[in-house]
Coordinates of C-alpha atoms in Angstrom, one line a residue:
M19 CA -30.8 39.8 58.3
T20 CA -29.3 37.9 55.4
G21 CA -25.9 39.5 55.3
L22 CA -26.3 40.2 51.6
S23 CA -25.8 43.7 50.2
E24 CA -28.5 43.4 47.6
V25 CA -31.5 41.2 46.7
G26 CA -33.2 41.3 43.3
I27 CA -36.1 39.6 41.7
I28 CA -36.1 37.8 38.3
L29 CA -39.4 38.7 36.7
P30 CA -42.0 36.1 35.6
Q31 CA -41.6 36.4 31.8
Y32 CA -42.7 32.9 30.9
G33 CA -46.4 32.0 30.7
S34 CA -47.4 35.4 31.9
E35 CA -49.0 38.5 30.3
V36 CA -46.6 41.3 29.7
E37 CA -48.7 43.4 32.1
T38 CA -48.0 40.9 34.8
V39 CA -44.3 41.3 34.2
R40 CA -44.6 45.1 34.6
Q41 CA -46.8 44.9 37.7
T42 CA -44.4 42.5 39.4
A43 CA -41.6 45.0 38.7
L44 CA -43.6 47.8 40.3
E45 CA -44.4 45.6 43.3
A46 CA -40.7 44.7 43.7
E47 CA -39.9 48.4 43.7
R48 CA -42.7 49.2 46.2
L49 CA -41.3 46.5 48.5
A50 CA -37.8 48.0 48.3
Y51 CA -36.1 45.1 46.4
D52 CA -32.8 46.3 44.9
A53 CA -33.2 45.1 41.3
V54 CA -35.4 43.3 38.8
W55 CA -33.9 41.1 36.1
L56 CA -35.1 39.5 32.8
E57 CA -33.7 36.5 31.1
D58 CA -32.8 36.5 27.4
H59 CA -34.7 33.7 25.7
L60 CA -36.9 33.5 22.6
Q61 CA -38.8 30.5 24.0
S62 CA -39.4 29.2 27.5
W63 CA -36.8 26.9 28.9
I64 CA -39.2 25.9 31.7
G65 CA -41.9 23.5 30.6
D66 CA -43.5 23.8 27.2
P67 CA -41.3 25.9 24.9
R68 CA -44.5 27.4 23.4
R69 CA -45.4 29.1 26.7
D70 CA -45.6 32.9 26.2
T71 CA -42.1 34.4 26.3
H72 CA -41.5 38.1 26.3
E73 CA -38.4 39.3 24.5
C74 CA -35.9 40.6 27.0
W75 CA -34.7 44.0 25.8
T76 CA -38.0 45.4 24.6
T77 CA -39.7 44.4 27.8
L78 CA -36.8 45.9 29.8
S79 CA -37.4 49.2 28.0
A80 CA -41.0 49.1 29.3
I81 CA -39.9 48.3 32.8
A82 CA -37.4 51.2 32.7
E83 CA -40.2 53.6 31.9
A84 CA -42.6 52.2 34.4
T85 CA -40.2 52.2 37.4
D86 CA -38.3 55.0 39.2
R87 CA -35.8 53.7 41.6
I88 CA -35.1 50.0 41.2
R89 CA -32.2 48.9 39.2
L90 CA -32.9 46.6 36.2
G91 CA -30.9 44.2 34.1
T92 CA -30.4 41.1 32.0
L93 CA -29.6 37.8 33.5
V94 CA -28.1 37.1 31.0
T95 CA -28.1 38.4 27.5
S96 CA -26.7 35.8 25.1
Q97 CA -23.8 37.1 23.1
S98 CA -25.0 35.3 20.0
Y99 CA -28.4 36.9 19.6
R100 CA -27.3 40.5 18.7
H101 CA -24.5 42.2 16.9
P102 CA -22.3 43.8 19.6
A103 CA -22.6 47.3 18.1
L104 CA -26.4 47.0 18.1
L105 CA -26.3 45.7 21.7
A106 CA -24.1 48.7 22.7
K107 CA -26.8 51.0 21.3
M108 CA -29.7 49.1 22.9
A109 CA -28.0 49.0 26.3
T110 CA -27.2 52.7 26.1
T111 CA -30.8 53.6 25.3
V112 CA -32.1 51.6 28.2
D113 CA -29.5 53.2 30.5
H114 CA -30.9 56.6 29.4
L115 CA -34.6 55.5 29.7
S116 CA -33.9 54.4 33.3
D117 CA -31.7 57.4 34.2
G118 CA -28.7 55.2 34.7
R119 CA -30.2 52.1 36.4
L120 CA -29.1 49.4 33.9
E121 CA -27.0 46.3 34.8
L122 CA -25.9 44.4 31.7
G123 CA -25.5 40.6 32.3
L124 CA -23.9 38.7 29.5
G125 CA -23.5 35.0 28.9
A126 CA -22.1 32.6 26.2
G127 CA -25.4 30.9 25.6
W128 CA -26.5 27.4 26.5
Y129 CA -30.0 26.6 25.2
E130 CA -29.1 24.6 22.0
D131 CA -32.7 23.8 21.0
E132 CA -33.4 27.5 21.0
Y133 CA -30.4 28.2 18.8
D134 CA -31.4 25.6 16.3
R135 CA -35.1 26.6 16.2
F136 CA -34.3 30.2 15.5
G137 CA -31.4 29.8 13.2
Y138 CA -28.5 30.8 15.4
E139 CA -25.2 29.0 15.2
F140 CA -24.5 27.0 18.4
R141 CA -20.8 26.9 18.4
T142 CA -18.9 24.0 20.0
P143 CA -16.9 23.4 22.0
P144 CA -18.2 25.9 24.6
A145 CA -14.9 27.6 24.7
D146 CA -15.7 29.0 21.2
R147 CA -18.8 30.7 22.5
I148 CA -17.0 32.0 25.6
R149 CA -14.2 33.6 23.5
R150 CA -16.9 35.3 21.5
L151 CA -18.4 36.5 24.7
A152 CA -15.1 38.1 25.8
E153 CA -14.8 39.8 22.4
T154 CA -18.3 41.1 22.7
I155 CA -17.4 42.8 26.0
E156 CA -14.2 44.2 24.4
I157 CA -16.4 45.8 21.7
L158 CA -19.0 47.2 24.1
Q159 CA -16.3 48.8 26.3
G160 CA -14.6 50.2 23.2
L161 CA -17.7 51.8 21.8
W162 CA -18.8 53.2 25.2
T163 CA -15.4 54.7 26.2
N164 CA -14.0 56.1 22.9
E165 CA -15.2 58.9 20.6
T166 CA -14.7 56.5 17.7
Y167 CA -13.8 52.8 17.8
T168 CA -12.2 50.5 15.3
H169 CA -12.1 46.8 15.7
T170 CA -11.0 43.8 13.6
G171 CA -12.8 40.7 14.5
N172 CA -10.9 37.8 15.9
H173 CA -13.5 35.2 17.2
L174 CA -16.4 37.3 16.0
D175 CA -17.0 38.2 12.3
V176 CA -17.3 41.8 13.3
D177 CA -15.2 44.6 11.8
L178 CA -15.8 48.2 12.9
E179 CA -14.3 51.3 11.3
E180 CA -14.4 54.4 13.4
A181 CA -17.8 53.3 14.8
I182 CA -19.5 55.7 17.2
C183 CA -21.9 55.3 20.1
E184 CA -23.6 58.5 20.9
P185 CA -24.9 59.4 23.3
K186 CA -22.6 57.6 25.8
P187 CA -24.3 55.7 28.6
V188 CA -25.5 57.7 31.6
Q189 CA -23.3 55.6 33.9
D190 CA -19.6 56.4 33.8
P191 CA -17.7 54.7 32.2
H192 CA -20.5 52.4 31.3
P193 CA -23.3 50.2 32.9
P194 CA -21.9 47.4 35.1
I195 CA -21.2 44.3 33.1
W196 CA -21.9 40.9 34.7
I197 CA -20.7 37.6 33.3
G198 CA -22.9 34.6 33.9
G199 CA -21.6 31.0 34.0
G200 CA -19.6 28.6 36.0
G201 CA -16.9 27.3 33.6
E202 CA -13.7 27.4 35.6
Q203 CA -11.1 27.4 32.7
F204 CA -12.6 30.2 30.6
T205 CA -15.8 31.8 32.0
L206 CA -14.4 32.6 35.4
R207 CA -11.1 33.7 33.9
Y208 CA -12.9 36.2 31.6
A209 CA -15.0 37.4 34.6
A210 CA -11.8 38.0 36.5
E211 CA -10.3 40.0 33.6
L212 CA -13.3 41.9 32.2
A213 CA -16.4 41.9 34.4
D214 CA -17.8 44.1 37.1
G215 CA -19.9 41.2 38.5
W216 CA -20.2 37.4 38.3
N217 CA -23.4 35.3 38.5
Y218 CA -24.2 31.7 38.6
G219 CA -26.9 29.4 39.9
T220 CA -27.9 25.8 40.9
L221 CA -25.1 25.6 43.6
T222 CA -25.2 25.1 47.4
P223 CA -23.2 27.6 49.5
S224 CA -20.2 25.2 49.5
G225 CA -20.4 24.9 45.8
F226 CA -20.3 28.7 45.5
A227 CA -17.4 28.8 47.9
D228 CA -15.4 26.5 45.5
K229 CA -16.3 28.7 42.5
L230 CA -15.3 31.8 44.3
E231 CA -11.8 30.4 45.1
V232 CA -11.3 29.7 41.4
L233 CA -12.4 33.2 40.5
R234 CA -10.0 34.6 43.1
D235 CA -7.2 32.5 41.6
H236 CA -7.9 34.0 38.1
C237 CA -7.7 37.5 39.4
A238 CA -4.5 39.5 39.1
D239 CA -4.6 40.2 42.9
D240 CA -6.9 40.3 45.9
A241 CA -7.8 43.9 45.1
R242 CA -9.2 42.9 41.7
F243 CA -11.2 40.1 43.3
E244 CA -12.7 42.5 45.8
E245 CA -13.9 44.7 42.9
I246 CA -16.0 41.9 41.4
R247 CA -19.6 41.8 42.7
T248 CA -20.6 38.2 43.3
S249 CA -24.1 36.9 42.9
A250 CA -26.2 33.7 43.1
E251 CA -29.3 33.1 41.1
L252 CA -31.7 31.1 43.3
F253 CA -35.2 29.7 43.0
V254 CA -37.1 30.4 46.3
F255 CA -40.3 28.9 47.7
V256 CA -41.6 30.9 50.6
A257 CA -44.8 30.7 52.7
E258 CA -46.0 31.4 56.2
T259 CA -45.3 27.8 57.1
A260 CA -42.5 25.4 56.1
D261 CA -45.0 22.8 54.9
A262 CA -46.9 25.3 52.7
A263 CA -43.6 26.3 51.1
E264 CA -42.6 22.7 50.5
D265 CA -46.0 22.1 48.9
K266 CA -45.2 25.0 46.5
R267 CA -42.0 23.4 45.5
E268 CA -43.6 20.0 45.0
R269 CA -46.4 21.5 42.9
F270 CA -43.8 23.3 40.7
K271 CA -41.8 20.1 40.3
S272 CA -44.9 18.1 39.5
E273 CA -45.9 20.6 36.8
F274 CA -42.5 21.1 35.1
L275 CA -40.6 17.9 36.0
P276 CA -43.3 15.3 36.4
D277 CA -41.1 12.4 35.3
G278 CA -37.8 13.7 36.4
P279 CA -35.3 15.6 34.2
T280 CA -34.6 14.1 30.7
T281 CA -33.1 17.0 28.8
P282 CA -30.3 19.4 29.5
R283 CA -32.7 22.2 30.3
E284 CA -34.6 20.0 32.7
H285 CA -31.4 18.9 34.4
F286 CA -30.6 22.6 34.8
L287 CA -34.0 23.2 36.3
A288 CA -33.7 20.2 38.6
G289 CA -30.4 21.7 39.9
Y290 CA -32.2 25.0 40.8
L291 CA -35.0 23.1 42.6
E292 CA -32.5 21.0 44.6
S293 CA -30.7 24.1 45.9
A294 CA -33.8 26.3 46.3
P295 CA -34.2 28.0 49.7
T296 CA -37.6 26.8 50.9
G297 CA -39.6 27.5 54.0
T298 CA -40.8 30.4 56.1
P299 CA -39.4 33.9 55.4
D300 CA -37.0 33.4 58.4
D301 CA -36.0 30.0 57.0
V302 CA -35.2 31.5 53.6
A303 CA -33.3 34.4 55.2
R304 CA -31.2 32.0 57.1
R305 CA -30.4 30.1 54.0
L306 CA -29.5 33.3 52.1
E307 CA -27.2 34.1 55.1
E308 CA -25.3 30.9 54.3
Y309 CA -24.6 32.2 50.8
A310 CA -23.5 35.5 52.2
A311 CA -21.1 33.8 54.6
V312 CA -19.1 32.2 51.7
G313 CA -18.8 35.5 49.9
I314 CA -22.0 36.0 47.8
E315 CA -23.0 39.6 47.9
T316 CA -26.1 39.7 45.8
A317 CA -29.0 37.2 45.5
M318 CA -31.1 37.2 42.3
L319 CA -34.3 35.3 43.2
V320 CA -36.7 33.4 41.0
I321 CA -40.0 33.3 42.9
P322 CA -42.3 31.2 40.7
D323 CA -45.4 32.3 42.6
A324 CA -44.7 36.0 42.1
A325 CA -47.0 36.2 39.0
D326 CA -50.0 35.1 41.1
P327 CA -51.8 38.2 42.3
D328 CA -53.1 36.3 45.3
D329 CA -49.7 35.1 46.4
E330 CA -47.8 37.0 49.1
S331 CA -44.3 35.6 48.5
L332 CA -42.7 38.9 47.6
S333 CA -44.2 40.8 50.5
L334 CA -43.5 37.9 53.0
L335 CA -39.8 37.8 52.1
A336 CA -39.5 41.6 51.9
E337 CA -40.4 41.9 55.5
V338 CA -37.5 39.9 56.8
L339 CA -35.1 41.4 54.3
R340 CA -35.7 44.9 55.7
E341 CA -35.0 43.8 59.3

């Protein structure tokens, strides 16, 4: 009904028990969603940073073991938080644990307070981080597709001498690599050159249409553009009536943005709320169809109520997605 090729769920890893995260993944699989995703943060970026936050990759390993069919991935892993060779081994292991279901999303990193709190260098200008992201992908691909791989760091302080990554990933030649971000000069150019998929959020359909045109311009040709899977990360508030759905959005806003956005992360959240499809399942499906109409193929949905065992958002939406 939506015109999308895939719809996935971003799991509720903030302020939830880890068992809630696992059970939400199992419910998403039961309802025939296509994928589940985890963000890569060491503290919550929504509300109080001290809210429980489950580490991305160890949690993903548990999800890989618990599920059978649904694909699973990172939206997105920060290139700064792990040495690229370690990340290559981690991703390969999860690809094996899941029998080849991993999607590897990568980003340059944006949450400066988190970097400062945990001792990571937050490089500026952003282009410095994005160049390091591109080099991380180069290293991942080199380790995954060669018997041995040697690399001399350029933007990264990483030198490898005949490094090995065995076993190779289950997926050939490697798990799909997504780049997340909307920077038009660097991020979209590297997505055009290096990625299997591109993801961004906070935009209306027309905003995505503009970004996709920039992505197309960065591609070597139309054939390359058609190879890149395009996706939108969207908050969704769904209920049996439009008024009930709007009440959900207002409650969420009152809890996490009671005085309006004042910090970069709150402005980021406000953008998601402004663009969030909200209403009945049919309303949301029609809104997702608008994204598909401009060229978005995959929706990655944040459903804030999914962690509530008494909430039916996942099942309500699944019914119209299967039509």
